[in-house]
């Protein structure tokens, strides 16, 4: 089987070849115009999944002509995809696997300029040259450490460069074989990426874990030709990428959004920002996209891809702040690490922790999902997040399982959350930044965990955004979004420093972001209100806008107020229902019984003046106990209104006969009763001073009246008594 299919131009004669070249330029301009028009209108992209790997996909690269895509990952295999077959949903005989496999994870890939070879580098310290026609291995290049980055010179068919964890930038010339490579740079800290200038092979851009982004001239490599803006708080640079003509350089630092440079200047042109973007836990890449490199794309730790437009960038100014809303591409179910653009087919490819590769296109095709002009219905991953995963990950690729690996997803879910929980934006940690380690097992994606940021538990409140902890969980899709929101202030401060020290008021930027979020929350509440209105009233009465809904609400209130003003307002009626009314009736009955019992006692007792001292108090307590004990025995004797009226009349006659003596005795009884223990909820009488009677009637502690020598609670409704009884009431 031939791994490369010969193009139609190979069989054409010279005349046809020249005619094909003459027609190719206007055709490419037409295609570029269509691509640019659709990408300019895009709020989303159509997507499709490619499945063939057994583990994380750590590396992607398109061939120079855009016909092929190479992919590599944790399963140690290099796969070659035919892009046209993948777009047409043709799955037969693809992808093709290269025969030679690495001994560990693959981290980087690169095609030569003629699409004859593909180079792969990985965790086994090797770079392997694969022949695309046969799939066999042609050469092995060994190093002192894992190979993190690889780039092929586009102006030559013989040169390629590698970046190693050992801190070296090496350039190989395949014309001289496996001889000692040319050493461009040799540091103690790892290099994460390297990129040849597309038009001048003498220049290399590098990304170092401690020294940031640099530009090197191989003709004079004693020191960097240019050091780009060094960010003390985040010196670790993950990725560097030139545009198609080398006039722009895109860099990606840890915990920072992409930063754009003019290669001839150390100051950044602009920094792209979005409050949901976060880049810390894994080694990611960035890329230009669009027919004229008018887009910037990068993956995020919140499982989304962000695509910023360069429309608002002035190439003549420095330190610009671009916070216009990017296009957010959703669909991945874990961290997105790699992004690449196919210029010939207007196609994006992305991969990461998952076993899949995603294709993104502005053109609808059969079997693809998504839309172009409408944002995604689910702007975030909907699967549940894992919180406490094991620190050790192992995989068995012999099973050739292409299904989703929950253990791997759980590992990186926990990694992101721990990173956000423990990280603080302290300058004291700057010296330790850039230290990198791999995960607990070699069979997992490369991470960029800093020893200073993850080994110790930091104060979570340091750098937290105000009031974020008070926000409802409904405003955050999941815990990762919530933790990013909590660290928004610190991330914003770091992003501002990444723009070259340009003075900006972080608090104003933060307040504006919070204000925009409140507007979004308000719009969401209005949408929910409209949906509820639609559910209640149907399509005929559904308001189409929030202004119309507010107008209808105002008219409804005016109609209610007019109807109220026309008819006289009636005083509200107090009603008691249920158990409250039953309790009130029981209380009224008990008060009547208490008054009748007290009148009967007055008729039976002898008129005498009680002695002073302890005996007087004892008689009062004994007297009180007597009428309280009789209360329960006589409850059934007086249960109707007739007996109540008769007893009231008898009590009135008795009071008229003994008015003079009653005044004296009642006054003494009031003094005695006032000494009885009481609470705010009930009158208390008993045999001992500290003993309370639970059956005593309730009364208020502060605003009490005395009726016939008995404390009556003012907080309960008053009952009407006869004029004769009220005339004998003693006033204090």
XYZ file of C-alpha atoms in Angstrom:
732
model
C 0.000 0.000 0.000
C 1.311 3.440 -0.900
C 1.069 5.935 1.914
C 1.194 8.906 -0.442
C -1.084 9.323 -3.415
C 0.468 11.201 -6.307
C -1.244 14.502 -7.135
C -2.733 15.237 -10.561
C 0.049 17.712 -11.364
C 2.639 14.918 -11.430
C 1.304 13.487 -14.694
C 0.855 16.779 -16.511
C 3.267 17.961 -19.161
C 4.993 21.322 -18.956
C 2.270 23.161 -20.884
C -0.455 21.875 -18.618
C 1.647 22.581 -15.565
C 2.173 26.218 -16.561
C -1.522 26.644 -17.356
C -2.418 25.099 -13.989
C -0.091 27.559 -12.224
C -1.640 30.539 -14.053
C -5.137 29.526 -12.960
C -4.087 28.615 -9.444
C -3.518 32.200 -8.229
C -6.986 33.643 -9.036
C -8.607 30.458 -7.784
C -6.753 30.706 -4.472
C -7.801 34.350 -4.148
C -11.429 33.372 -4.699
C -11.192 30.606 -2.110
C -9.493 32.943 0.344
C -12.283 35.479 -0.093
C -14.934 32.847 0.615
C -13.034 31.495 3.614
C -12.528 34.945 5.058
C -16.156 35.924 4.570
C -17.452 32.863 6.371
C -14.945 33.101 9.191
C -15.770 36.778 9.650
C -19.447 35.933 10.146
C -18.754 32.899 12.324
C -20.045 32.686 15.878
C -19.444 28.956 15.891
C -18.028 26.255 13.609
C -19.148 22.866 12.393
C -17.278 19.992 14.030
C -16.535 16.327 13.592
C -14.612 13.770 15.672
C -11.852 11.500 14.356
C -11.172 8.379 16.396
C -8.188 6.064 16.069
C -5.867 6.743 19.026
C -5.822 4.732 22.247
C -4.675 7.566 24.514
C -4.211 11.318 24.765
C -3.359 13.053 21.487
C -0.424 15.355 22.257
C 0.758 16.429 18.797
C -0.841 17.532 15.512
C 0.657 18.841 12.296
C -0.663 19.446 8.758
C 1.490 18.810 5.742
C 2.636 21.920 3.782
C 0.046 21.297 1.051
C -2.725 20.573 3.538
C -3.419 17.088 2.159
C -2.327 15.148 5.237
C -2.534 15.403 8.996
C -0.062 13.659 11.307
C -1.039 12.906 14.902
C 0.796 11.357 17.836
C 0.087 10.759 21.500
C 0.383 8.614 24.569
C -0.186 5.398 22.600
C 3.315 5.928 21.064
C 1.986 5.774 17.499
C 2.248 8.248 14.620
C -0.923 8.224 12.519
C -1.285 9.717 9.040
C -4.740 10.997 8.066
C -5.911 11.854 4.558
C -7.738 15.122 5.100
C -10.034 14.838 2.075
C -11.152 11.372 3.110
C -11.750 12.582 6.655
C -13.842 15.492 5.368
C -15.857 13.150 3.174
C -16.488 10.666 6.008
C -14.576 7.957 4.190
C -13.171 5.689 6.898
C -11.801 2.836 4.787
C -8.024 2.320 4.925
C -7.292 5.355 7.058
C -5.491 6.495 9.082
C -2.210 4.803 8.302
C 0.132 4.028 11.196
C 3.883 4.415 10.835
C 5.699 1.162 11.440
C 8.248 2.460 13.890
C 6.864 3.256 17.328
C 8.312 5.310 20.142
C 9.018 3.789 23.531
C 6.995 6.488 25.307
C 4.714 9.475 24.738
C 4.966 11.500 21.541
C 5.107 15.268 22.058
C 5.866 16.898 18.669
C 5.629 16.340 14.908
C 6.810 18.012 11.694
C 6.597 17.511 7.913
C 9.400 18.298 5.520
C 8.681 20.861 2.808
C 8.061 18.203 0.118
C 5.759 16.056 2.281
C 8.063 13.047 1.911
C 8.924 12.610 5.556
C 7.409 13.195 8.932
C 9.511 13.671 12.073
C 8.316 12.731 15.555
C 9.847 13.474 18.937
C 8.850 12.238 22.367
C 9.503 11.256 25.913
C 11.935 8.491 24.947
C 14.635 11.091 24.015
C 14.333 10.212 20.319
C 13.440 11.927 17.057
C 12.359 9.428 14.392
C 12.258 10.165 10.653
C 9.371 8.290 8.987
C 9.004 7.713 5.261
C 5.461 8.583 4.178
C 5.454 6.313 1.111
C 6.443 3.132 2.948
C 5.716 4.002 6.578
C 9.157 2.753 7.592
C 11.654 4.467 9.867
C 14.599 6.050 8.079
C 16.639 7.607 10.900
C 16.835 7.908 14.678
C 18.259 10.948 16.464
C 18.937 10.461 20.174
C 19.199 13.186 22.840
C 19.969 13.628 26.499
C 16.349 14.204 27.442
C 12.776 14.230 26.168
C 12.121 16.176 22.976
C 9.390 18.781 23.511
C 9.478 20.792 20.267
C 10.328 20.233 16.601
C 10.378 22.469 13.523
C 11.365 21.919 9.889
C 12.978 24.728 7.878
C 10.466 25.800 5.209
C 13.205 27.307 3.062
C 15.248 24.107 2.971
C 14.530 20.411 2.554
C 17.388 19.307 4.784
C 17.232 21.230 8.068
C 15.130 20.643 11.141
C 15.467 21.813 14.724
C 14.499 20.301 18.075
C 13.921 21.691 21.578
C 14.765 19.400 24.485
C 14.025 19.181 28.174
C 17.789 19.152 28.700
C 17.845 22.851 27.724
C 19.186 22.597 24.179
C 18.142 23.967 20.779
C 19.719 21.739 18.141
C 19.693 22.021 14.330
C 20.237 18.914 12.201
C 21.357 18.849 8.565
C 20.224 15.585 7.006
C 22.830 15.922 4.257
C 25.558 15.084 6.756
C 23.650 12.305 8.515
C 23.764 11.730 12.264
C 26.822 13.805 12.970
C 26.906 16.209 15.849
C 24.121 18.785 15.414
C 24.615 22.507 15.506
C 23.915 23.846 19.027
C 22.015 27.108 18.873
C 21.337 27.466 22.621
C 22.235 25.508 25.728
C 20.550 26.451 29.017
C 19.850 24.658 32.273
C 16.088 25.089 31.929
C 13.926 23.205 29.407
C 12.942 24.482 25.994
C 9.292 23.804 25.245
C 9.045 24.835 21.580
C 11.051 25.990 18.576
C 9.921 27.530 15.264
C 11.854 28.414 12.071
C 11.113 31.747 10.466
C 8.990 30.913 7.375
C 11.001 33.128 4.965
C 14.465 33.244 6.521
C 15.878 29.989 7.858
C 18.636 31.798 9.759
C 16.204 32.828 12.489
C 14.622 30.656 15.130
C 12.007 31.562 17.737
C 12.174 29.584 20.984
C 10.043 29.126 24.105
C 11.935 28.508 27.341
C 10.581 27.531 30.743
C 12.606 30.243 32.500
C 13.677 32.768 29.888
C 10.418 33.234 28.013
C 10.256 33.875 24.258
C 13.444 34.631 22.350
C 14.610 35.084 18.747
C 17.943 33.545 17.697
C 20.213 34.175 14.712
C 22.134 30.993 13.899
C 24.930 33.074 12.363
C 25.639 34.623 15.767
C 24.289 32.475 18.526
C 26.386 33.605 21.464
C 23.288 35.311 22.850
C 19.666 35.740 21.760
C 19.133 38.116 18.899
C 16.054 39.474 20.677
C 14.537 38.882 24.090
C 10.807 39.468 23.998
C 9.003 41.048 26.900
C 10.198 39.181 29.968
C 7.342 38.611 32.406
C 8.812 38.149 35.854
C 5.623 36.717 37.342
C 5.232 34.178 34.507
C 8.475 33.621 32.596
C 7.537 30.131 31.400
C 6.724 30.229 27.679
C 4.968 27.199 26.176
C 4.563 27.946 22.483
C 5.793 30.260 19.706
C 4.246 30.520 16.250
C 4.966 32.701 13.192
C 2.284 33.729 10.739
C 2.618 32.679 7.085
C 5.018 35.494 6.090
C 6.864 35.885 9.393
C 5.619 39.419 10.072
C 3.930 38.435 13.345
C 4.925 36.170 16.208
C 2.425 34.628 18.609
C 3.560 33.470 22.065
C 1.793 31.614 24.847
C 2.928 31.866 28.477
C 1.713 29.903 31.426
C -1.437 31.379 33.034
C -1.529 34.053 30.323
C -3.603 34.427 27.178
C -1.811 34.672 23.798
C 0.482 37.674 23.249
C 1.222 39.062 19.782
C 4.589 40.531 18.767
C 6.236 42.129 15.819
C 9.401 39.979 15.558
C 11.528 43.102 15.147
C 10.392 44.618 18.458
C 10.692 43.393 22.027
C 7.464 45.098 23.087
C 4.209 43.259 22.478
C 1.698 44.559 19.984
C -1.241 43.344 22.023
C -2.456 40.851 24.558
C -5.704 38.933 24.075
C -7.942 38.486 27.081
C -11.090 36.683 28.130
C -12.176 36.177 31.717
C -12.890 32.442 31.225
C -9.579 31.596 29.555
C -7.067 29.708 31.697
C -3.822 28.049 30.648
C -1.674 26.401 33.265
C -1.844 22.648 33.732
C -0.661 21.201 30.414
C 1.651 22.251 27.602
C -0.487 24.002 25.003
C 0.063 25.508 21.595
C -1.362 28.503 19.764
C -1.747 29.192 16.070
C -2.848 31.702 13.464
C -5.922 30.879 11.404
C -7.785 32.304 8.425
C -6.644 32.860 4.845
C -4.705 35.984 5.894
C -3.878 34.973 9.482
C -6.608 37.232 10.806
C -7.467 34.865 13.681
C -5.630 33.673 16.801
C -6.626 30.315 18.313
C -5.671 28.606 21.560
C -7.054 25.894 23.847
C -7.958 26.343 27.499
C -8.064 24.367 30.733
C -11.848 24.870 30.882
C -12.197 22.439 27.903
C -13.013 25.196 25.356
C -11.178 26.757 22.412
C -10.906 30.529 22.038
C -10.652 32.244 18.659
C -9.828 35.980 18.715
C -10.018 38.275 15.681
C -7.272 40.729 14.776
C -9.713 43.317 13.431
C -9.111 45.713 16.303
C -5.316 45.411 16.378
C -3.268 48.364 15.165
C 0.085 47.034 13.977
C 1.658 50.458 14.507
C 0.908 50.628 18.232
C 2.338 48.774 21.203
C 0.880 47.215 24.345
C -2.714 47.073 23.171
C -5.404 45.378 25.233
C -7.796 43.232 23.169
C -10.751 42.039 25.218
C -13.386 41.859 22.509
C -15.498 38.737 22.753
C -13.815 35.822 20.992
C -15.538 32.935 19.276
C -15.722 30.170 21.872
C -15.721 26.671 20.399
C -17.184 23.985 22.651
C -17.258 20.245 22.188
C -14.179 18.859 23.900
C -14.737 17.000 27.147
C -11.353 17.771 28.704
C -8.344 20.082 28.332
C -7.519 21.246 24.795
C -3.753 21.223 24.178
C -3.003 21.339 20.458
C -4.507 23.495 17.686
C -3.424 23.640 14.037
C -4.859 25.344 10.931
C -5.061 23.975 7.386
C -4.799 26.983 5.093
C -5.740 25.180 1.900
C -9.008 23.754 3.221
C -9.936 26.367 5.842
C -9.865 23.682 8.506
C -8.940 23.679 12.192
C -7.746 20.590 14.046
C -7.617 20.281 17.842
C -6.743 17.605 20.370
C -5.866 17.139 24.023
C -6.527 14.818 26.932
C -9.217 12.915 25.043
C -8.512 10.159 22.535
C -10.207 12.047 19.714
C -9.177 14.682 17.170
C -11.704 17.350 16.274
C -12.051 18.983 12.873
C -13.634 22.447 12.744
C -14.916 24.022 9.526
C -17.077 27.031 8.542
C -18.808 24.832 5.938
C -21.688 22.469 6.713
C -21.000 18.907 5.650
C -22.809 15.633 5.981
C -22.387 14.030 9.371
C -21.001 17.191 11.014
C -22.528 18.913 14.022
C -22.832 22.560 14.997
C -23.675 25.831 13.312
C -21.949 28.900 11.874
C -23.855 32.027 12.856
C -25.346 30.816 16.141
C -23.299 30.178 19.311
C -23.375 26.743 20.813
C -26.427 25.828 22.868
C -24.124 24.404 25.551
C -21.180 26.823 26.009
C -19.389 24.405 28.310
C -18.779 20.715 28.912
C -21.819 19.114 30.517
C -20.243 15.995 31.996
C -19.747 15.804 35.804
C -16.294 16.776 37.048
C -14.135 14.513 39.162
C -12.700 15.923 42.397
C -10.332 13.382 43.964
C -8.439 11.305 41.440
C -5.372 9.204 42.021
C -1.959 10.790 41.539
C -0.727 7.854 39.489
C -2.075 7.070 36.030
C -1.283 3.953 34.033
C -2.688 2.820 30.706
C -2.736 -0.434 28.813
C -2.668 0.270 25.080
C -2.555 -3.392 24.145
C -6.359 -3.452 24.465
C -6.612 -0.898 21.629
C -9.501 0.763 23.381
C -10.714 3.976 21.730
C -13.497 4.670 24.245
C -13.325 7.577 26.643
C -10.933 6.964 29.534
C -12.626 8.116 32.739
C -9.463 7.597 34.799
C -7.505 9.993 32.598
C -10.311 12.548 32.590
C -10.521 12.347 36.381
C -6.764 12.863 36.701
C -6.775 16.091 34.714
C -10.036 17.322 36.277
C -8.375 17.082 39.675
C -5.148 18.607 38.376
C -6.883 21.751 37.114
C -8.900 22.218 40.290
C -5.876 21.770 42.554
C -3.890 24.222 40.482
C -6.593 26.874 40.773
C -7.139 26.248 44.472
C -3.469 26.479 45.455
C -2.113 29.139 43.093
C -1.523 32.678 44.333
C -0.081 35.543 42.314
C 2.905 36.217 44.581
C 6.126 37.650 43.277
C 7.987 35.478 45.784
C 7.127 32.475 43.670
C 8.547 33.976 40.510
C 12.035 32.581 41.020
C 10.709 29.062 41.244
C 8.492 29.343 38.200
C 9.383 27.461 35.107
C 10.249 24.234 36.862
C 8.452 21.492 34.968
C 7.704 17.875 35.665
C 5.825 15.181 33.889
C 2.844 13.480 35.442
C 3.117 10.653 37.920
C 3.198 8.157 35.080
C 4.875 8.320 31.694
C 1.593 7.270 30.115
C -0.126 10.611 30.533
C -0.015 13.969 28.783
C 2.835 16.359 29.499
C 2.019 18.845 32.253
C 3.649 22.089 33.339
C 3.232 21.885 37.114
C 5.433 24.338 38.984
C 6.943 23.099 42.195
C 6.231 26.370 43.945
C 2.628 26.487 42.855
C 1.508 22.953 43.523
C 3.659 21.478 46.260
C 2.394 23.738 49.024
C -1.092 24.745 49.959
C -1.493 28.496 49.565
C -4.100 30.791 50.966
C -7.019 30.415 48.606
C -8.336 33.847 49.401
C -5.153 35.560 48.178
C -5.961 37.230 44.876
C -9.567 36.098 44.893
C -12.115 38.232 43.093
C -14.456 40.046 45.518
C -17.963 38.657 46.020
C -17.398 35.702 43.707
C -17.893 33.265 46.596
C -21.306 34.828 47.175
C -22.473 34.273 43.617
C -24.965 31.552 42.938
C -23.611 28.293 41.601
C -26.098 28.693 38.773
C -23.905 31.436 37.316
C -21.000 28.986 36.878
C -21.287 25.901 34.667
C -18.990 23.793 36.857
C -16.338 24.021 39.549
C -13.510 24.845 37.112
C -15.404 27.897 35.849
C -16.137 28.852 39.465
C -12.460 28.634 40.494
C -11.364 30.623 37.433
C -13.866 33.311 38.445
C -12.422 33.357 41.968
C -8.908 33.906 40.551
C -10.045 36.477 38.005
C -8.410 39.410 39.795
C -5.008 37.692 39.973
C -5.241 36.479 36.374
C -6.218 39.954 35.213
C -3.274 41.523 37.045
C -0.942 38.997 35.441
C -2.389 39.616 31.975
C -1.943 43.373 32.393
C 1.723 42.857 33.281
C 2.056 40.700 30.179
C 1.276 43.684 27.942
C 4.683 45.218 28.558
C 4.050 47.143 31.743
C 1.456 49.433 30.217
C -0.366 51.251 33.028
C -3.932 50.073 33.313
C -6.371 50.262 36.163
C -6.995 46.653 37.074
C -9.900 47.572 39.341
C -11.677 49.390 36.516
C -11.160 46.448 34.172
C -12.426 44.087 36.852
C -15.452 46.285 37.585
C -16.281 46.402 33.894
C -16.055 42.631 33.639
C -18.301 42.174 36.667
C -20.740 44.707 35.208
C -20.850 42.811 31.935
C -21.475 39.582 33.815
C -24.339 41.192 35.706
C -25.832 42.283 32.383
C -25.532 38.738 31.091
C -27.200 37.423 34.252
C -29.992 39.993 33.832
C -30.540 38.966 30.239
C -30.668 35.346 31.367
C -33.329 36.185 33.941
C -35.323 38.078 31.302
C -35.102 35.068 29.001
C -36.335 32.813 31.778
C -39.203 35.243 32.422
C -40.139 35.211 28.736
C -40.093 31.430 28.694
C -42.345 31.333 31.753
C -44.698 33.838 30.121
C -44.782 31.689 27.006
C -45.640 28.675 29.117
C -48.480 30.491 30.893
C -50.032 32.538 28.094
C -49.034 30.836 24.843
C -47.685 32.310 21.624
C -50.492 34.864 21.128
C -49.682 36.891 24.231
C -45.947 36.287 24.379
C -43.931 39.569 24.384
C -41.158 39.561 21.831
C -38.751 41.893 23.625
C -37.927 42.860 27.188
C -39.183 46.414 26.461
C -42.544 45.051 25.385
C -42.701 42.895 28.482
C -41.963 45.920 30.684
C -44.642 47.940 28.853
C -47.229 45.242 29.453
C -46.321 45.085 33.117
C -46.671 48.875 33.443
C -50.121 48.840 31.769
C -51.231 46.046 34.070
C -50.215 48.020 37.157
C -51.947 51.177 35.886
C -55.192 49.285 35.300
C -55.057 47.875 38.804
C -54.415 51.306 40.344
C -57.303 52.871 38.384
C -59.716 50.154 39.464
C -58.647 50.643 43.056
C -59.095 54.427 42.959
C -62.660 54.167 41.578
C -63.977 51.864 44.304
C -63.654 52.878 47.994
C -61.091 50.862 49.794
C -62.517 48.619 52.470
C -60.580 48.067 55.668
C -58.940 44.672 55.719
C -60.768 42.047 57.690
C -58.802 40.110 60.240
C -59.518 36.443 60.045
C -58.148 33.550 62.006
C -58.120 30.111 60.511
C -57.219 26.628 61.542
C -55.573 25.956 64.859
C -55.127 29.681 65.659
C -58.885 30.238 65.829
C -59.369 27.107 67.959
C -56.688 28.286 70.394
C -58.312 31.701 70.631
C -61.738 30.188 71.440
C -60.177 27.949 74.062
C -58.439 30.950 75.612
C -61.687 32.949 75.749
C -63.475 30.077 77.425
C -60.750 29.665 80.009
C -60.769 33.368 80.865
C -64.535 33.286 81.451
C -64.124 30.274 83.720
C -61.370 32.031 85.636
C -63.533 35.077 86.260
C -66.490 32.936 87.408
C -64.325 30.881 89.751
C -62.842 33.996 91.230
C -66.336 35.457 91.866
C -67.440 32.237 93.579
C -64.370 32.284 95.812
C -65.124 35.858 96.825
C -68.612 34.840 97.926
C -67.342 31.883 99.980
C -64.392 33.494 101.738
C -64.743 35.505 104.950
C -64.053 39.156 104.853
C -60.916 39.575 106.909
C -57.648 41.499 106.637
C -54.690 39.107 106.113
C -51.810 39.275 108.573
C -48.504 40.731 107.524
C -45.324 38.777 107.083
C -44.581 35.239 105.958
C -48.025 33.958 107.006
C -49.664 36.488 104.717
C -47.643 35.228 101.778
C -48.356 31.611 102.639
C -52.096 32.310 102.836
C -51.942 34.036 99.471
C -50.192 31.102 97.870
C -52.586 28.659 99.500
C -55.512 30.762 98.463
C -54.343 30.945 94.900
C -53.750 27.246 94.732
C -57.233 26.550 95.993
C -59.054 28.342 93.184
C -56.675 27.032 90.549
C -57.217 23.446 91.676
C -60.964 23.897 91.588
C -60.776 25.119 88.005
C -60.322 21.689 86.446
C -63.035 20.063 88.578
C -65.732 22.509 87.562
C -64.978 22.870 83.843
C -67.911 20.715 82.810
C -70.389 22.492 85.116
C -70.275 25.810 83.255
C -70.145 25.211 79.523
C -72.918 27.313 78.077
C -73.705 30.985 77.790
C -76.706 30.848 80.157
C -74.614 29.810 83.132
C -72.066 32.469 82.270
C -74.720 35.191 82.361
C -76.212 33.935 85.685
C -72.808 33.834 87.329
C -72.075 37.332 86.072
C -75.287 38.614 87.651
C -74.580 36.902 90.974
C -71.062 38.261 90.944
C -72.414 41.747 90.329
C -74.902 41.550 93.236
C -72.251 40.268 95.579
C -69.898 43.009 94.548
C -72.544 45.678 95.208
C -73.253 44.315 98.692
C -69.649 44.061 99.809
C -68.093 46.937 97.895
C -66.373 48.568 100.828
C -64.798 45.416 102.196
C -63.923 44.098 98.716
C -61.870 47.168 97.919
C -59.617 46.510 100.877
C -59.310 42.773 100.334
C -58.764 43.118 96.582
C -55.942 45.557 97.154
C -54.253 43.094 99.478
C -54.738 40.254 97.023
C -53.215 42.294 94.219
C -50.104 42.822 96.278
C -49.898 39.119 96.985
C -50.506 38.051 93.408
C -47.923 40.483 92.094
C -45.260 38.620 94.107
C -46.033 35.288 92.410
C -43.379 34.077 89.934
C -44.259 34.767 86.277
C -42.827 34.560 82.753
C -43.458 36.503 79.568
C -45.723 33.777 78.286
C -47.907 32.813 81.303
C -49.012 33.726 84.828
C -47.322 31.438 87.281
C -48.713 30.407 90.618
C -47.549 27.538 92.762
C -46.765 26.065 96.101
C -43.137 27.175 95.966
C -41.792 30.560 94.817
C -39.708 29.031 91.946
C -42.291 26.501 90.800
C -44.452 27.451 87.803
C -47.910 26.230 86.909
C -48.106 25.111 83.268
C -51.894 25.402 83.254
C -51.936 29.068 84.243
C -53.369 31.563 81.729
C -50.882 33.498 79.482
C -50.216 37.193 80.030
C -47.732 39.910 78.999
C -44.884 40.747 81.331
C -44.841 44.490 80.762
C -48.290 45.759 79.740
C -50.696 43.976 82.117
C -54.024 45.115 83.571
C -55.495 43.894 86.871
C -59.114 42.848 86.760
C -60.710 41.840 90.089
C -57.281 41.157 91.537
C -56.214 38.887 88.596
C -53.404 39.694 86.126
C -54.898 39.766 82.603
C -52.616 39.578 79.516
C -52.916 42.704 77.373
C -51.510 40.900 74.312
C -54.718 38.848 73.989
C -58.124 40.200 72.870
C -60.219 41.931 75.541
C -63.671 40.558 76.427
C -66.675 42.680 77.293
C -67.906 42.478 80.880
C -70.871 43.952 82.632
C -70.795 47.517 83.822
C -71.080 46.399 87.421
C -67.987 44.207 87.168
C -65.938 46.887 85.493
C -66.871 49.408 88.131
C -65.169 47.269 90.764
C -61.870 47.074 88.856
C -58.974 48.375 90.914
C -56.668 50.874 89.193
C -52.978 50.920 90.051
